[in-house]
PDB file of C-alpha atoms in Angstrom:
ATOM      1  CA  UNK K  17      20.225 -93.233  32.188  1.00 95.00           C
ATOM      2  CA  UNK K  18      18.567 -91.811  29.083  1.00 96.00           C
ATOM      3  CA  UNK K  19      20.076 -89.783  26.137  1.00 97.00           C
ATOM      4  CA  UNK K  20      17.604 -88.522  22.796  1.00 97.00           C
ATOM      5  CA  UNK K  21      19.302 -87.822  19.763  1.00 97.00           C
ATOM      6  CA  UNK K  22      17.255 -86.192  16.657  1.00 97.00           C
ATOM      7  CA  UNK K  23      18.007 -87.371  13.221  1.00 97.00           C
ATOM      8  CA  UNK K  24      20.673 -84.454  12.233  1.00 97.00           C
ATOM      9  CA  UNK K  25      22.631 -85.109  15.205  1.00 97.00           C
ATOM     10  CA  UNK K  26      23.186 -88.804  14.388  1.00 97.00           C
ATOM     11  CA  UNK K  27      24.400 -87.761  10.852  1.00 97.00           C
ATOM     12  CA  UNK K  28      27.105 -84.938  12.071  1.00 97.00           C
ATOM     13  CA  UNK K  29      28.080 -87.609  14.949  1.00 97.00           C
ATOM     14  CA  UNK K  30      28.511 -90.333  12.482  1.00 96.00           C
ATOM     15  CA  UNK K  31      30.215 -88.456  10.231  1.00 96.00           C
ATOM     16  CA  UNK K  32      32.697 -87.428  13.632  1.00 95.00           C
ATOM     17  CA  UNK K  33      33.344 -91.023  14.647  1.00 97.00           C
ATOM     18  CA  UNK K  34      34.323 -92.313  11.409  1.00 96.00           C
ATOM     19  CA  UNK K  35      37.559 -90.091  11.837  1.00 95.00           C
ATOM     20  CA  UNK K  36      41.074 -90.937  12.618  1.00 95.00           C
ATOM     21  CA  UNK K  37      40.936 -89.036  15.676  1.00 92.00           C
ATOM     22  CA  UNK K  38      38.132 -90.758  17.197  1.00 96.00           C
ATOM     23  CA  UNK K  39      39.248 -94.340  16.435  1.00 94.00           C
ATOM     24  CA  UNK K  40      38.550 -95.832  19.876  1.00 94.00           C
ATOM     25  CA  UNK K  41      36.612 -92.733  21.246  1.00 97.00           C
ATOM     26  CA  UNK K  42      33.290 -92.430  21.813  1.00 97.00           C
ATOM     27  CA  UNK K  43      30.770 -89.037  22.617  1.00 97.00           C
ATOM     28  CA  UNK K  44      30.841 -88.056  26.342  1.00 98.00           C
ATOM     29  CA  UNK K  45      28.354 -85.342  27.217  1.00 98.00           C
ATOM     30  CA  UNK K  46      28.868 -83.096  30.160  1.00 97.00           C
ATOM     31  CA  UNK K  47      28.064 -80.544  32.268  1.00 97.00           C
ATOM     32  CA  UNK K  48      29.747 -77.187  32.040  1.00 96.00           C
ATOM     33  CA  UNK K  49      27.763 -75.274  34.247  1.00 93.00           C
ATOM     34  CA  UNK K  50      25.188 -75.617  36.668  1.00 91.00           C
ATOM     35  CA  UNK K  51      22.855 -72.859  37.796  1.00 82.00           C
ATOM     36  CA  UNK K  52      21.168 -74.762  40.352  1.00 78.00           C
ATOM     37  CA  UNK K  53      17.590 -75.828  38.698  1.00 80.00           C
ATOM     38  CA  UNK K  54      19.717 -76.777  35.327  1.00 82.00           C
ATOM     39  CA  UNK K  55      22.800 -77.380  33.196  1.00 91.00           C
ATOM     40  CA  UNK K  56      24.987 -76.211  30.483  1.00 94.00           C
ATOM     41  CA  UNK K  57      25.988 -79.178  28.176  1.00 97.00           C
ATOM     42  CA  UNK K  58      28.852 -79.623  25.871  1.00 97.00           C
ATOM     43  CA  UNK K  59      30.291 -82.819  23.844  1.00 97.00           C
ATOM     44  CA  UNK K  60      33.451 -83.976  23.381  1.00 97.00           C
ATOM     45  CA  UNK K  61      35.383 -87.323  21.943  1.00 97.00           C
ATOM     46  CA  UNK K  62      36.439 -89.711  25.066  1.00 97.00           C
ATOM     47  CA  UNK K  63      37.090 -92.871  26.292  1.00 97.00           C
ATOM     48  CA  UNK K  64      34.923 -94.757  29.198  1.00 96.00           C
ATOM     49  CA  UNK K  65      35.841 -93.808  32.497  1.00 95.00           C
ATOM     50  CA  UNK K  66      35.046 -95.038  35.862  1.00 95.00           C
ATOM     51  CA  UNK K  67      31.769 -93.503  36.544  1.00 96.00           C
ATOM     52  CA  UNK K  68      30.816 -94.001  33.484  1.00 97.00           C
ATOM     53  CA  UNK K  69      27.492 -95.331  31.570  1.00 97.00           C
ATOM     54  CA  UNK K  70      27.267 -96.440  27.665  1.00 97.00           C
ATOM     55  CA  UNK K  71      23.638 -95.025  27.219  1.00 97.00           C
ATOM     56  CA  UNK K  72      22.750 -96.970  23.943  1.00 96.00           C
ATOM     57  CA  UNK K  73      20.485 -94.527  21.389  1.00 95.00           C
ATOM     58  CA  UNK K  74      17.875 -95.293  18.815  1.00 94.00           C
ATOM     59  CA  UNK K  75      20.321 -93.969  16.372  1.00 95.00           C
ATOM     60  CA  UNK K  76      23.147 -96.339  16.702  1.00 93.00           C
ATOM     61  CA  UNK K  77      25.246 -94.093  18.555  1.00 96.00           C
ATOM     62  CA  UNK K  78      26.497 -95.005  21.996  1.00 96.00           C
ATOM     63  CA  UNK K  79      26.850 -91.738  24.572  1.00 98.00           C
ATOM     64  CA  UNK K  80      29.130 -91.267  27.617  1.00 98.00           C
ATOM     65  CA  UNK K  81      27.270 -90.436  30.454  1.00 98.00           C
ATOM     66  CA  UNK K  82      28.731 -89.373  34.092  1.00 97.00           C
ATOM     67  CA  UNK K  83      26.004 -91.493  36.230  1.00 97.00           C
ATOM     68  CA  UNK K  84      26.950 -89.523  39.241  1.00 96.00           C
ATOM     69  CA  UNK K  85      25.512 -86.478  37.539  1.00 94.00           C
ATOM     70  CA  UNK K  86      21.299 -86.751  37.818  1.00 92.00           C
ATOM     71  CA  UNK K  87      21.334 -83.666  35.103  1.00 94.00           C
ATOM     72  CA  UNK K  88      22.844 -86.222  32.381  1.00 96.00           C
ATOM     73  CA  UNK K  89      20.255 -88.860  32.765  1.00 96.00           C
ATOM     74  CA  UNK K  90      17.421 -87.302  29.688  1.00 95.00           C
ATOM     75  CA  UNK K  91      19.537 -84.998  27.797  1.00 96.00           C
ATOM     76  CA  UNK K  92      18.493 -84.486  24.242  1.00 97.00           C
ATOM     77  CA  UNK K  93      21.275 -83.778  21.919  1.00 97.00           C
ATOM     78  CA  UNK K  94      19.656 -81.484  18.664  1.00 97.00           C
ATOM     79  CA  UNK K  95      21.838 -80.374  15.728  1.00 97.00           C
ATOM     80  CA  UNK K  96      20.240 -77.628  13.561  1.00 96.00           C
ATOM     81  CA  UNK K  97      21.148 -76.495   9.945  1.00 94.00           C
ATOM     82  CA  UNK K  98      18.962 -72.330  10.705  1.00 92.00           C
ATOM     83  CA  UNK K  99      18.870 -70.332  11.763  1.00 91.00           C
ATOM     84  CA  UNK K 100      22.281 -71.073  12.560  1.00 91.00           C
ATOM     85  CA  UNK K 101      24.248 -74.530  12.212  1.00 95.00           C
ATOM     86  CA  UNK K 102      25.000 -75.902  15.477  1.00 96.00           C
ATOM     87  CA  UNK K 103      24.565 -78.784  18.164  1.00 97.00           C
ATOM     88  CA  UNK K 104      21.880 -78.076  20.923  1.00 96.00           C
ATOM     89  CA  UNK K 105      21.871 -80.092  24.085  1.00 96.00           C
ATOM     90  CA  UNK K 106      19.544 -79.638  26.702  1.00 94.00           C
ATOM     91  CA  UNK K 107      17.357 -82.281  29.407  1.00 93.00           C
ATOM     92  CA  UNK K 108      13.882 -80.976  29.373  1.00 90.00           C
ATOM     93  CA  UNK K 109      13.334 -83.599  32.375  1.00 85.00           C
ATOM     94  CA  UNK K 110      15.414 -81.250  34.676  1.00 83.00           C
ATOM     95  CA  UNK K 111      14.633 -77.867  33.653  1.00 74.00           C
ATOM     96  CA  UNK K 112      11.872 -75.535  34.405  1.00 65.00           C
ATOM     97  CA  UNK K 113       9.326 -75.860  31.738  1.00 57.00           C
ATOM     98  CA  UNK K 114      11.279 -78.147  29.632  1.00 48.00           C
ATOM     99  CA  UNK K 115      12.861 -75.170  27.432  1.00 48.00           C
ATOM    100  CA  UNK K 116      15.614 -73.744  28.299  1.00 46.00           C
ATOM    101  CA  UNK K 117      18.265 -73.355  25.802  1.00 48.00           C
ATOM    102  CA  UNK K 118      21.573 -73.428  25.319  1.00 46.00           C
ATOM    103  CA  UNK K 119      24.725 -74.120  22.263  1.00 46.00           C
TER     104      UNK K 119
END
């Protein structure tokens, strides 16, 4: 499985992991949706699970991936500072023209 992460979205998830609360937690993305030809993402702080695979990044950060879920493998996680300040995730592998957005 594959997982992008720009440049601003390593910083804010650095900054995240060094935390108490993540000690021993790593950043799972998942699906919250599906609308048949592609996903809603979110992020949250877990641990490894069954199913699990430790997609290694370019930026030093490690991300949980579901490898039963074929929308996971090629997300791109984005974080913006405008128009508004926010993570982006989307997998422009498995979506219709490669754009569709979501926060």
């Amino acid at each position: 499985m594959k997982c992008k992460i720009n440049r601003n979205a390593a910083k804010v998830l650095h900054n995240m992991l060094n935390t108490d609360e993540a000690k021993g937690k790593m950043v799972r993305v998942y699906i919250t949706h599906m609308h048949g030809d592609h996903a809603h993402y979110e992020m949250k702080l877990d641990t490894p699970a069954a199913h699990d695979e430790i997609v290694k990044t370019d930026k030093d950060i490690d991300i949980l991936l579901d490898s039963r879920e074929e929308f996971l493998d090629g997300v791109w996680i984005k974080y913006f500072y405008v128009p508004e300040e926010g993570f982006e995730i989307t997998n422009p592998s498995k979506e219709p023209n490669g754009h569709h957005h979501h926060q």
